[in-house]
mmCIF file of C-alpha atoms in Angstrom:
data_model
loop_
_atom_site.group_PDB
_atom_site.id
_atom_site.type_symbol
_atom_site.label_atom_id
_atom_site.label_comp_id
_atom_site.label_asym_id
_atom_site.label_seq_id
_atom_site.Cartn_x
_atom_site.Cartn_y
_atom_site.Cartn_z
ATOM 1 C CA MET A 4 135.739 84.699 93.234
ATOM 2 C CA SER A 5 136.412 82.241 95.850
ATOM 3 C CA LEU A 6 134.509 81.963 98.872
ATOM 4 C CA PRO A 7 136.597 83.267 102.135
ATOM 5 C CA SER A 8 138.367 79.370 103.513
ATOM 6 C CA PRO A 9 137.859 78.169 107.289
ATOM 7 C CA HIS A 10 139.827 79.080 109.799
ATOM 8 C CA PRO A 11 140.571 76.920 113.381
ATOM 9 C CA ASN A 12 137.093 76.326 115.166
ATOM 10 C CA GLN A 13 135.431 77.993 112.286
ATOM 11 C CA PRO A 14 131.754 79.108 113.845
ATOM 12 C CA PHE A 15 128.888 78.208 110.477
ATOM 13 C CA ILE A 16 125.106 78.619 110.613
ATOM 14 C CA SER A 17 122.396 76.140 110.503
ATOM 15 C CA VAL A 18 119.612 76.568 108.506
ATOM 16 C CA SER A 19 116.107 75.725 108.451
ATOM 17 C CA ALA A 20 113.005 76.061 106.528
ATOM 18 C CA LEU A 21 110.216 77.646 107.703
ATOM 19 C CA GLU A 22 106.763 76.406 106.380
ATOM 20 C CA ALA A 23 105.207 80.987 105.526
ATOM 21 C CA GLY A 24 102.587 80.242 102.732
ATOM 22 C CA THR A 25 102.069 79.921 99.293
ATOM 23 C CA LEU A 26 101.183 81.700 96.312
ATOM 24 C CA TYR A 27 100.763 81.475 92.315
ATOM 25 C CA MET A 28 103.688 82.231 89.911
ATOM 26 C CA PRO A 29 101.834 84.012 86.967
ATOM 27 C CA GLY A 30 104.875 83.199 84.218
ATOM 28 C CA PRO A 31 103.871 86.051 82.143
ATOM 29 C CA LEU A 32 104.391 88.847 84.364
ATOM 30 C CA PHE A 33 108.099 87.344 85.309
ATOM 31 C CA PHE A 34 109.468 85.458 82.607
ATOM 32 C CA ASP A 35 110.464 86.045 78.641
ATOM 33 C CA PRO A 36 109.495 82.959 77.490
ATOM 34 C CA VAL A 37 106.739 81.690 79.300
ATOM 35 C CA PRO A 38 107.006 78.463 81.118
ATOM 36 C CA ALA A 39 105.370 76.071 79.653
ATOM 37 C CA GLU A 40 103.471 76.042 83.285
ATOM 38 C CA GLY A 41 101.839 78.862 82.440
ATOM 39 C CA ARG A 42 101.109 79.814 86.183
ATOM 40 C CA TRP A 43 102.070 77.859 89.134
ATOM 41 C CA ASN A 44 102.107 77.075 93.011
ATOM 42 C CA VAL A 45 105.516 78.030 94.620
ATOM 43 C CA PRO A 46 106.639 78.618 98.202
ATOM 44 C CA ALA A 47 107.901 82.160 99.988
ATOM 45 C CA LEU A 48 110.357 80.859 101.438
ATOM 46 C CA SER A 49 111.923 81.673 104.982
ATOM 47 C CA PHE A 50 114.321 80.388 106.742
ATOM 48 C CA LEU A 51 116.017 80.221 110.722
ATOM 49 C CA LEU A 52 119.729 80.495 110.682
ATOM 50 C CA ARG A 53 121.159 79.872 114.190
ATOM 51 C CA HIS A 54 125.000 80.482 115.018
ATOM 52 C CA SER A 55 126.273 77.403 116.039
ATOM 53 C CA THR A 56 128.940 78.768 118.878
ATOM 54 C CA THR A 57 126.623 81.541 120.110
ATOM 55 C CA GLN A 58 123.561 80.004 119.114
ATOM 56 C CA ASP A 59 121.893 83.458 118.415
ATOM 57 C CA ALA A 60 118.851 83.227 116.126
ATOM 58 C CA ILE A 61 117.582 85.304 112.910
ATOM 59 C CA VAL A 62 114.729 84.524 110.598
ATOM 60 C CA PHE A 63 115.689 85.360 106.870
ATOM 61 C CA ASP A 64 112.100 86.889 105.453
ATOM 62 C CA LEU A 65 108.931 86.159 106.980
ATOM 63 C CA GLY A 66 106.767 84.853 103.811
ATOM 64 C CA VAL A 67 102.840 86.104 103.228
ATOM 65 C CA PRO A 68 101.180 87.629 105.501
ATOM 66 C CA SER A 69 98.483 85.727 107.613
ATOM 67 C CA LYS A 70 95.838 88.293 107.827
ATOM 68 C CA ASP A 71 94.012 89.778 105.173
ATOM 69 C CA ASN A 72 95.002 93.918 105.834
ATOM 70 C CA SER A 73 95.844 94.828 102.642
ATOM 71 C CA PRO A 74 96.231 98.568 101.795
ATOM 72 C CA PRO A 75 94.304 98.992 99.006
ATOM 73 C CA ALA A 76 97.020 99.436 96.055
ATOM 74 C CA LEU A 77 98.077 95.483 97.340
ATOM 75 C CA ALA A 78 94.659 94.764 97.276
ATOM 76 C CA ARG A 79 94.072 95.138 93.542
ATOM 77 C CA ILE A 80 97.031 92.873 92.890
ATOM 78 C CA LEU A 81 96.556 90.244 95.356
ATOM 79 C CA HIS A 82 94.513 88.548 92.763
ATOM 80 C CA PHE A 83 97.545 87.836 90.460
ATOM 81 C CA PHE A 84 98.824 86.084 93.337
ATOM 82 C CA GLU A 85 96.006 84.292 95.145
ATOM 83 C CA PRO A 86 98.597 83.609 98.139
ATOM 84 C CA ILE A 87 97.326 81.131 100.915
ATOM 85 C CA VAL A 88 98.864 80.553 104.357
ATOM 86 C CA ILE A 89 97.916 77.612 106.202
ATOM 87 C CA HIS A 90 101.111 77.959 108.492
ATOM 88 C CA ASP A 91 103.218 80.906 108.825
ATOM 89 C CA ALA A 92 106.654 81.798 110.216
ATOM 90 C CA ALA A 93 106.066 82.344 113.694
ATOM 91 C CA ASP A 94 103.396 79.495 113.400
ATOM 92 C CA SER A 95 106.491 77.154 112.212
ATOM 93 C CA LEU A 96 108.579 77.895 115.138
ATOM 94 C CA LYS A 97 105.916 77.569 117.801
ATOM 95 C CA ALA A 98 105.414 73.879 115.909
ATOM 96 C CA GLY A 99 108.998 73.649 116.951
ATOM 97 C CA GLY A 100 109.409 74.729 119.804
ATOM 98 C CA VAL A 101 110.603 78.431 119.701
ATOM 99 C CA ASP A 102 109.063 81.208 120.645
ATOM 100 C CA PRO A 103 108.587 83.436 118.124
ATOM 101 C CA ALA A 104 109.084 86.673 120.565
ATOM 102 C CA SER A 105 112.202 85.162 121.462
ATOM 103 C CA ILE A 106 114.202 85.816 118.004
ATOM 104 C CA PRO A 107 116.103 88.847 118.366
ATOM 105 C CA ARG A 108 116.528 89.397 114.553
ATOM 106 C CA VAL A 109 114.398 88.930 111.564
ATOM 107 C CA ILE A 110 116.579 90.216 108.301
ATOM 108 C CA VAL A 111 114.205 90.989 105.365
ATOM 109 C CA SER A 112 115.250 90.557 101.899
ATOM 110 C CA HIS A 113 113.037 93.527 100.787
ATOM 111 C CA VAL A 114 109.547 94.774 101.612
ATOM 112 C CA HIS A 115 107.243 93.465 99.108
ATOM 113 C CA PHE A 116 104.105 91.372 100.414
ATOM 114 C CA ASP A 117 105.469 88.225 100.565
ATOM 115 C CA HIS A 118 108.447 88.635 102.005
ATOM 116 C CA ILE A 119 106.968 90.971 104.952
ATOM 117 C CA GLY A 120 104.578 88.069 106.895
ATOM 118 C CA ASN A 121 103.217 89.159 110.043
ATOM 119 C CA PRO A 122 106.134 90.918 112.308
ATOM 120 C CA ALA A 123 103.429 91.191 115.371
ATOM 121 C CA PRO A 124 104.368 87.614 116.311
ATOM 122 C CA PHE A 125 108.386 88.820 116.697
ATOM 123 C CA ALA A 126 107.569 90.852 119.665
ATOM 124 C CA SER A 127 111.395 91.909 120.748
ATOM 125 C CA ALA A 128 113.169 91.101 116.806
ATOM 126 C CA LYS A 129 114.661 93.770 115.613
ATOM 127 C CA PHE A 130 113.993 93.746 112.222
ATOM 128 C CA LEU A 131 117.293 94.108 109.665
ATOM 129 C CA LEU A 132 116.085 95.959 105.976
ATOM 130 C CA GLY A 133 118.437 97.110 103.544
ATOM 131 C CA ALA A 134 119.142 101.082 103.496
ATOM 132 C CA GLY A 135 117.152 101.309 100.256
ATOM 133 C CA SER A 136 113.855 100.401 102.103
ATOM 134 C CA ARG A 137 113.487 103.198 103.820
ATOM 135 C CA ALA A 138 111.903 105.608 101.901
ATOM 136 C CA LEU A 139 109.579 102.347 101.042
ATOM 137 C CA VAL A 140 108.562 101.807 104.577
ATOM 138 C CA GLU A 141 108.055 105.662 105.613
ATOM 139 C CA ASN A 142 106.077 106.814 102.617
ATOM 140 C CA ALA A 143 103.060 104.207 103.672
ATOM 141 C CA TYR A 144 99.678 103.773 103.003
ATOM 142 C CA PRO A 145 97.585 105.591 103.896
ATOM 143 C CA GLU A 146 99.721 109.019 103.955
ATOM 144 C CA ASN A 147 100.868 107.479 100.704
ATOM 145 C CA PRO A 148 97.523 106.162 98.645
ATOM 146 C CA LEU A 149 99.188 104.379 96.070
ATOM 147 C CA SER A 150 101.903 102.342 98.643
ATOM 148 C CA PRO A 151 101.327 98.607 98.937
ATOM 149 C CA LEU A 152 102.470 98.411 102.276
ATOM 150 C CA ARG A 153 101.016 99.872 105.504
ATOM 151 C CA LYS A 154 102.375 102.412 107.741
ATOM 152 C CA GLY A 155 104.148 101.151 111.266
ATOM 153 C CA PHE A 156 103.844 97.281 109.617
ATOM 154 C CA PHE A 157 107.538 97.067 111.309
ATOM 155 C CA PRO A 158 108.153 98.968 114.786
ATOM 156 C CA ALA A 159 109.631 101.730 113.399
ATOM 157 C CA ASP A 160 112.053 101.959 116.985
ATOM 158 C CA ARG A 161 113.088 98.269 116.086
ATOM 159 C CA ILE A 162 114.266 98.491 112.149
ATOM 160 C CA GLU A 163 117.742 98.549 111.564
ATOM 161 C CA TYR A 164 118.675 99.800 107.883
ATOM 162 C CA LEU A 165 121.339 98.191 106.296
ATOM 163 C CA ASP A 166 123.839 101.261 104.620
ATOM 164 C CA ALA A 167 126.530 99.095 102.370
ATOM 165 C CA SER A 168 128.649 102.469 101.660
ATOM 166 C CA ASP A 169 129.015 102.945 105.543
ATOM 167 C CA GLY A 170 132.550 101.768 104.974
ATOM 168 C CA ARG A 171 131.611 97.907 107.627
ATOM 169 C CA TRP A 172 130.789 96.425 104.209
ATOM 170 C CA GLY A 173 133.525 94.431 101.981
ATOM 171 C CA PRO A 174 133.619 92.326 99.075
ATOM 172 C CA VAL A 175 133.003 88.396 99.541
ATOM 173 C CA GLY A 176 133.117 86.297 96.483
ATOM 174 C CA PRO A 177 131.734 87.425 93.544
ATOM 175 C CA PHE A 178 129.914 89.733 95.298
ATOM 176 C CA PRO A 179 131.092 94.003 95.949
ATOM 177 C CA ALA A 180 129.476 94.176 98.895
ATOM 178 C CA ALA A 181 128.895 92.089 102.200
ATOM 179 C CA LEU A 182 128.603 92.409 105.532
ATOM 180 C CA ASP A 183 130.203 90.120 107.858
ATOM 181 C CA LEU A 184 127.301 89.958 110.550
ATOM 182 C CA TYR A 185 129.183 88.425 113.160
ATOM 183 C CA GLY A 186 132.627 89.153 112.214
ATOM 184 C CA ASP A 187 133.705 85.519 112.166
ATOM 185 C CA GLY A 188 133.091 84.523 108.390
ATOM 186 C CA SER A 189 129.812 82.197 109.337
ATOM 187 C CA LEU A 190 127.298 84.528 108.249
ATOM 188 C CA TYR A 191 127.170 87.695 105.187
ATOM 189 C CA ILE A 192 124.611 89.734 104.542
ATOM 190 C CA VAL A 193 124.798 90.681 100.864
ATOM 191 C CA ASP A 194 124.065 93.781 98.838
ATOM 192 C CA ALA A 195 121.989 92.231 96.634
ATOM 193 C CA PRO A 196 120.788 95.308 94.065
ATOM 194 C CA GLY A 197 118.205 95.454 90.754
ATOM 195 C CA HIS A 198 114.916 94.147 92.093
ATOM 196 C CA VAL A 199 113.775 96.352 93.883
ATOM 197 C CA ALA A 200 115.537 99.232 96.540
ATOM 198 C CA GLY A 201 117.073 97.825 99.750
ATOM 199 C CA HIS A 202 117.072 94.498 98.649
ATOM 200 C CA ILE A 203 119.279 92.062 100.396
ATOM 201 C CA ASN A 204 120.281 88.265 100.525
ATOM 202 C CA VAL A 205 122.433 86.184 103.083
ATOM 203 C CA LEU A 206 125.373 83.967 102.823
ATOM 204 C CA ALA A 207 126.169 81.204 105.259
ATOM 205 C CA ARG A 208 128.441 79.032 105.882
ATOM 206 C CA THR A 209 126.714 76.142 106.715
ATOM 207 C CA SER A 210 130.052 73.163 108.035
ATOM 208 C CA ALA A 211 133.007 74.280 109.484
ATOM 209 C CA ASP A 212 134.645 72.950 106.608
ATOM 210 C CA GLY A 213 133.261 74.409 103.599
ATOM 211 C CA GLY A 214 130.290 74.397 102.568
ATOM 212 C CA TRP A 215 127.687 77.746 101.906
ATOM 213 C CA VAL A 216 124.140 78.346 101.097
ATOM 214 C CA TYR A 217 123.502 81.033 99.472
ATOM 215 C CA LEU A 218 119.305 82.775 100.342
ATOM 216 C CA ALA A 219 119.170 84.547 97.351
ATOM 217 C CA GLY A 220 115.196 86.167 98.075
ATOM 218 C CA ASP A 221 113.615 87.165 94.589
ATOM 219 C CA SER A 222 117.356 88.408 92.860
ATOM 220 C CA MET A 223 115.593 86.303 90.667
ATOM 221 C CA HIS A 224 112.033 84.317 90.517
ATOM 222 C CA ASP A 225 113.024 80.918 88.972
ATOM 223 C CA MET A 226 116.534 78.698 88.845
ATOM 224 C CA ARG A 227 116.213 78.485 84.652
ATOM 225 C CA MET A 228 117.217 82.322 85.040
ATOM 226 C CA LEU A 229 121.188 81.525 85.636
ATOM 227 C CA THR A 230 121.205 78.944 82.683
ATOM 228 C CA GLY A 231 119.578 81.644 80.061
ATOM 229 C CA GLU A 232 116.622 79.481 79.422
ATOM 230 C CA LEU A 233 114.350 81.926 80.912
ATOM 231 C CA LYS A 234 115.034 85.980 80.884
ATOM 232 C CA ILE A 235 113.306 89.140 82.648
ATOM 233 C CA ALA A 236 109.805 89.727 81.387
ATOM 234 C CA HIS A 237 108.322 93.004 80.445
ATOM 235 C CA TRP A 238 104.304 93.796 79.761
ATOM 236 C CA VAL A 239 102.035 96.314 78.935
ATOM 237 C CA ASP A 240 99.629 97.959 81.283
ATOM 238 C CA PRO A 241 96.267 96.160 80.783
ATOM 239 C CA HIS A 242 94.462 99.414 81.378
ATOM 240 C CA GLY A 243 95.682 100.664 78.344
ATOM 241 C CA SER A 244 98.207 103.771 78.883
ATOM 242 C CA GLY A 245 101.205 102.464 77.335
ATOM 243 C CA ALA A 246 103.220 101.759 79.718
ATOM 244 C CA THR A 247 105.884 99.076 79.964
ATOM 245 C CA TYR A 248 106.558 97.056 83.826
ATOM 246 C CA CYS A 249 108.991 94.724 84.626
ATOM 247 C CA SER A 250 109.608 92.581 87.810
ATOM 248 C CA HIS A 251 112.952 94.048 88.225
ATOM 249 C CA ASP A 252 113.538 97.871 89.204
ATOM 250 C CA ASP A 253 117.017 97.991 87.480
ATOM 251 C CA GLU A 254 116.796 95.612 84.989
ATOM 252 C CA PRO A 255 120.175 96.356 83.984
ATOM 253 C CA THR A 256 121.905 95.619 87.548
ATOM 254 C CA SER A 257 119.515 92.755 88.412
ATOM 255 C CA GLU A 258 121.201 90.957 85.302
ATOM 256 C CA ARG A 259 124.460 91.488 86.506
ATOM 257 C CA HIS A 260 123.555 89.852 90.402
ATOM 258 C CA ILE A 261 122.298 86.977 88.757
ATOM 259 C CA ALA A 262 125.256 86.499 86.931
ATOM 260 C CA ARG A 263 126.962 86.789 89.977
ATOM 261 C CA ILE A 264 125.095 83.850 91.507
ATOM 262 C CA GLY A 265 125.875 81.920 88.655
ATOM 263 C CA GLU A 266 129.530 82.058 89.611
ATOM 264 C CA LEU A 267 128.301 80.815 92.852
ATOM 265 C CA THR A 268 126.994 77.786 91.564
ATOM 266 C CA LYS A 269 130.159 76.811 90.019
ATOM 267 C CA ASP A 270 131.366 75.799 93.877
ATOM 268 C CA PRO A 271 129.929 72.170 94.327
ATOM 269 C CA ARG A 272 129.477 73.372 97.867
ATOM 270 C CA VAL A 273 127.819 76.365 96.993
ATOM 271 C CA ARG A 274 123.614 75.727 97.724
ATOM 272 C CA VAL A 275 121.035 78.605 95.927
ATOM 273 C CA LEU A 276 117.872 78.794 97.236
ATOM 274 C CA ILE A 277 115.469 81.326 95.903
ATOM 275 C CA ALA A 278 112.503 82.461 97.649
ATOM 276 C CA HIS A 279 110.270 80.948 95.640
ATOM 277 C CA ASP A 280 111.416 77.838 94.394
ATOM 278 C CA GLY A 281 108.628 75.465 93.907
ATOM 279 C CA GLY A 282 111.050 72.463 92.652
ATOM 280 C CA TRP A 283 112.936 72.970 96.002
ATOM 281 C CA TYR A 284 109.666 73.080 97.599
ATOM 282 C CA ASN A 285 107.841 70.276 96.312
ATOM 283 C CA ALA A 286 110.655 67.818 97.154
ATOM 284 C CA ASN A 287 111.849 68.838 100.119
ATOM 285 C CA LYS A 288 108.714 70.092 101.687
ATOM 286 C CA GLY A 289 107.756 68.308 105.184
ATOM 287 C CA GLY A 290 110.944 66.659 105.243
ATOM 288 C CA PRO A 291 114.360 67.069 107.445
ATOM 289 C CA ALA A 292 115.204 70.403 105.968
ATOM 290 C CA TYR A 293 112.473 71.846 107.408
ATOM 291 C CA PHE A 294 112.334 72.789 111.351
ATOM 292 C CA PRO A 295 112.647 71.368 113.741
ATOM 293 C CA GLY A 296 115.153 69.783 111.266
ATOM 294 C CA VAL A 297 118.282 70.956 109.237
ATOM 295 C CA LEU A 298 119.266 71.395 105.562
ATOM 296 C CA GLN A 299 122.118 69.150 105.296
ATOM 297 C CA SER A 300 125.393 70.955 104.190
ATOM 298 C CA LEU A 301 127.036 70.528 100.875
#
């Protein structure tokens, strides 16, 4: 279960949080039991990742879309979340002196609305998505009137679908499938199944001597799920169909993945960050962890 040891002159990744909008977390849709907070404001975290040797830059997740151009299926559910965007990921980069058009790659953890942001300013980027996202991207609105994703939202000629079965992937730490993106042990894209098809996470080495951060996306929606204090919720269709829903497409697989993340937390030099960690956000927003600052390595 241990993570790869550093080698001499080990490259690492500088990680900076980016403001990318907030939304309200409706507790009954995600947690059992429902937390005392009931409903609370959380971030849609985005991150700038920079390689220490090459200075290559990658953005992980784009947060909440900044323009209301939602397909009908998405518009119908947005009132549950009330997304707010004052500065999106592109705005945050510009404020720190980086042109979004200069970013060569964007890793999208999955294609739910609060992670896809506004890709248009990333005019030269390749968008890295898990292979399971392909069907969701290609079978989109308006051809599929039930899709919450608009056709062409990501430029088709700049999407790279990452397939964990293609032979380049191997185990890292507690995870069965990960891609060593640079081939130097500095950044791994981790297959993170369960939440939705194509869900991927990032494991980044944050120092040359053994610090790490794990960007968990929506693997879980609250850190209390690691301790078992909160579990995955189920709810019945409010329109009377009798159908039962869950925030994870494959609940047993999600639970196994959460348990693997729990293994990481046993290492004191691994920081786990989920996309909607309101506690972390409230403690750090506007501080040195946010670009142009850098998250301190453990």
